[in-house]
Coordinates of C-alpha atoms in Angstrom, one line a residue:
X620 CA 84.7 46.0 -49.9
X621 CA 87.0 47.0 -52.0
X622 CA 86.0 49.5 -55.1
X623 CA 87.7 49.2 -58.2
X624 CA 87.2 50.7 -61.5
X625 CA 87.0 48.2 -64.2
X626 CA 86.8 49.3 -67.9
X627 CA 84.0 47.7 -70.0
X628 CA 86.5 45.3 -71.2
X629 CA 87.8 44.5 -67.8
X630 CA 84.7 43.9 -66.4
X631 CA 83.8 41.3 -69.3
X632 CA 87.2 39.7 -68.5
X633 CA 86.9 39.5 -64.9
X634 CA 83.1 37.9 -64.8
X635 CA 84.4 35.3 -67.6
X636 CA 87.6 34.9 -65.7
X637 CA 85.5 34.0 -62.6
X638 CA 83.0 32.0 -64.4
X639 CA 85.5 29.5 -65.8
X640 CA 87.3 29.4 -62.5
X641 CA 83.6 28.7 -61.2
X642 CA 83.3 26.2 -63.5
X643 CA 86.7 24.3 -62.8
X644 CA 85.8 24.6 -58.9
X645 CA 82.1 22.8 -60.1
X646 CA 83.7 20.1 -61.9
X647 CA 86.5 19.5 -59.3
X648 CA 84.4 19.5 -56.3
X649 CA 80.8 19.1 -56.9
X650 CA 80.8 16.7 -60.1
X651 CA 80.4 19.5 -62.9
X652 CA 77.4 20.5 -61.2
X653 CA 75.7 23.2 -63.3
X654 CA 73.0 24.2 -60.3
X655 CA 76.2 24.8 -58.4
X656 CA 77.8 26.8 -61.2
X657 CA 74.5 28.6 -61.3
X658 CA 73.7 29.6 -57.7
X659 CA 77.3 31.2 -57.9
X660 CA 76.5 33.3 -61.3
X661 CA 74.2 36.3 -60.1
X662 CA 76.8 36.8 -56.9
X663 CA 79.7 37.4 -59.8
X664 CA 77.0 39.4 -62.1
X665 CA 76.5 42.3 -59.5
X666 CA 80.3 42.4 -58.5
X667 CA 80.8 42.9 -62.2
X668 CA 78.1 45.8 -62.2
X669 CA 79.3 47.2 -58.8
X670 CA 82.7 47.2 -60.1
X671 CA 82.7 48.9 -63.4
X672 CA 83.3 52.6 -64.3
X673 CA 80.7 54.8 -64.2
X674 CA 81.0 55.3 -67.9
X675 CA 80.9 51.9 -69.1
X676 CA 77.7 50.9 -66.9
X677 CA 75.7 49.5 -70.0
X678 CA 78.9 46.6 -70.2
X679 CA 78.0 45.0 -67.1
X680 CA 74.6 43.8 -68.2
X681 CA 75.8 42.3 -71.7
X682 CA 79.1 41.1 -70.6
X683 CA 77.4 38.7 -68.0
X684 CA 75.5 36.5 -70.3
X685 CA 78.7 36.0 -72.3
X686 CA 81.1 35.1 -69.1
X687 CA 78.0 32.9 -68.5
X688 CA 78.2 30.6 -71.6
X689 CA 81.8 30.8 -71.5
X690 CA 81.9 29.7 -67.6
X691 CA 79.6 26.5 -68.7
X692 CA 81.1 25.3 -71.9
X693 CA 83.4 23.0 -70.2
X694 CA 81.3 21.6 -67.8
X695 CA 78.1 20.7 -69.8
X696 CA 78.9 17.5 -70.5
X697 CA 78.7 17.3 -74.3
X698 CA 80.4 13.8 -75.6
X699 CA 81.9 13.0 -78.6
X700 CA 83.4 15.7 -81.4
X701 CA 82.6 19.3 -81.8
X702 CA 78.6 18.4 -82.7
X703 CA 78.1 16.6 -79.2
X704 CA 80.2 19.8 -77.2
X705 CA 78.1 22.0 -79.0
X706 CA 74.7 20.5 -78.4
X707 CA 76.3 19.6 -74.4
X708 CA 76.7 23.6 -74.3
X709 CA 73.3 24.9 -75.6
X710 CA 71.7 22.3 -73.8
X711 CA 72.5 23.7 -70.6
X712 CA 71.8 27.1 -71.5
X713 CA 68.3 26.3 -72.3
X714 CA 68.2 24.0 -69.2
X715 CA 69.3 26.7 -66.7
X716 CA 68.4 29.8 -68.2
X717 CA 66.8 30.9 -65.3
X718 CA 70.3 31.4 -63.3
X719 CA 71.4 33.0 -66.7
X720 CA 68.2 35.3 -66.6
X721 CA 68.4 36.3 -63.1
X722 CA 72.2 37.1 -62.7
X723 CA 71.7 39.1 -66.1
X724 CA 68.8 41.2 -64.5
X725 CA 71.0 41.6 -61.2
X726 CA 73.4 43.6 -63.5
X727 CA 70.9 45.5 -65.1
X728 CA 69.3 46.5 -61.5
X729 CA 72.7 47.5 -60.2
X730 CA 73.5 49.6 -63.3
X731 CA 70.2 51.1 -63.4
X732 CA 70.3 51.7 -60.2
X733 CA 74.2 53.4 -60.4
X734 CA 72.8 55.2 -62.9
X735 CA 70.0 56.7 -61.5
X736 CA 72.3 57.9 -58.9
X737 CA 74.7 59.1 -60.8
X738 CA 72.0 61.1 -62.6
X739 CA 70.4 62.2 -59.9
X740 CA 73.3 63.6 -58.3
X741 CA 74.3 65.8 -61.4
X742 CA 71.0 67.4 -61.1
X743 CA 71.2 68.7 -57.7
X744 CA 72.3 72.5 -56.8
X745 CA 75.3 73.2 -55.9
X746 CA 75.7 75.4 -52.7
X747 CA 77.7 78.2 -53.0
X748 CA 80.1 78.8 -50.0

């Protein structure tokens, strides 16, 4: 599995990045399919998490909401002007925030978990050789 480093910023730009290519792949192939869009959402959360520096762990949990709403603007079917795109887009939100809840607390657990690690291994002795 390949390990990079993504910034805070980079990390919020690839899981919006995937999300709106999700999305595209949802409405080309499964008919704009939002369960579809949001099986494949927690999978792209914890790459986000494993994926991003050390030092910008606390990104990965608030990024992933944000690539999620951007992901499912254009396929919530809102009709009509900018009224009906924006009642189509917080209608699914509210619809399936489940999917948006539980890839947001995959992140968390992964950066919780990197951090834990990351603390824990500061705090062990050195050896001296």
């Amino acid at each position: 599995m390949p390990r990079p480093r993504l910034t805070g910023l980079g990390g919020g730009l690839f899981a919006c990045t995937s999300m709106v290519l999700v999305a595209g792949i949802c409405w080309l192939l499964f008919d704009s399919s939002l369960f579809v869009y949001g099986l494949l959402f927690p999978p792209i959360a914890a790459a986000t998490a494993l994926w991003v520096r050390p030092a910008d762990l606390i990104t990965a949990p608030i990024g992933v909401p944000i690539a999620f709403a951007a992901g499912v603007w254009p396929i919530s079917g809102g009709s009509g002007g900018f009224g009906g795109q924006l009642m189509g887009l917080v209608s699914a939100l509210s619809l399936h925030a489940g999917w948006l809840y539980a890839g947001t607390l995959v992140a968390a657990l992964i950066a919780l978990v990197r951090k834990a690690v990351l603390i824990g291994r500061r705090r062990l002795p050195r050896r001296v050789a």
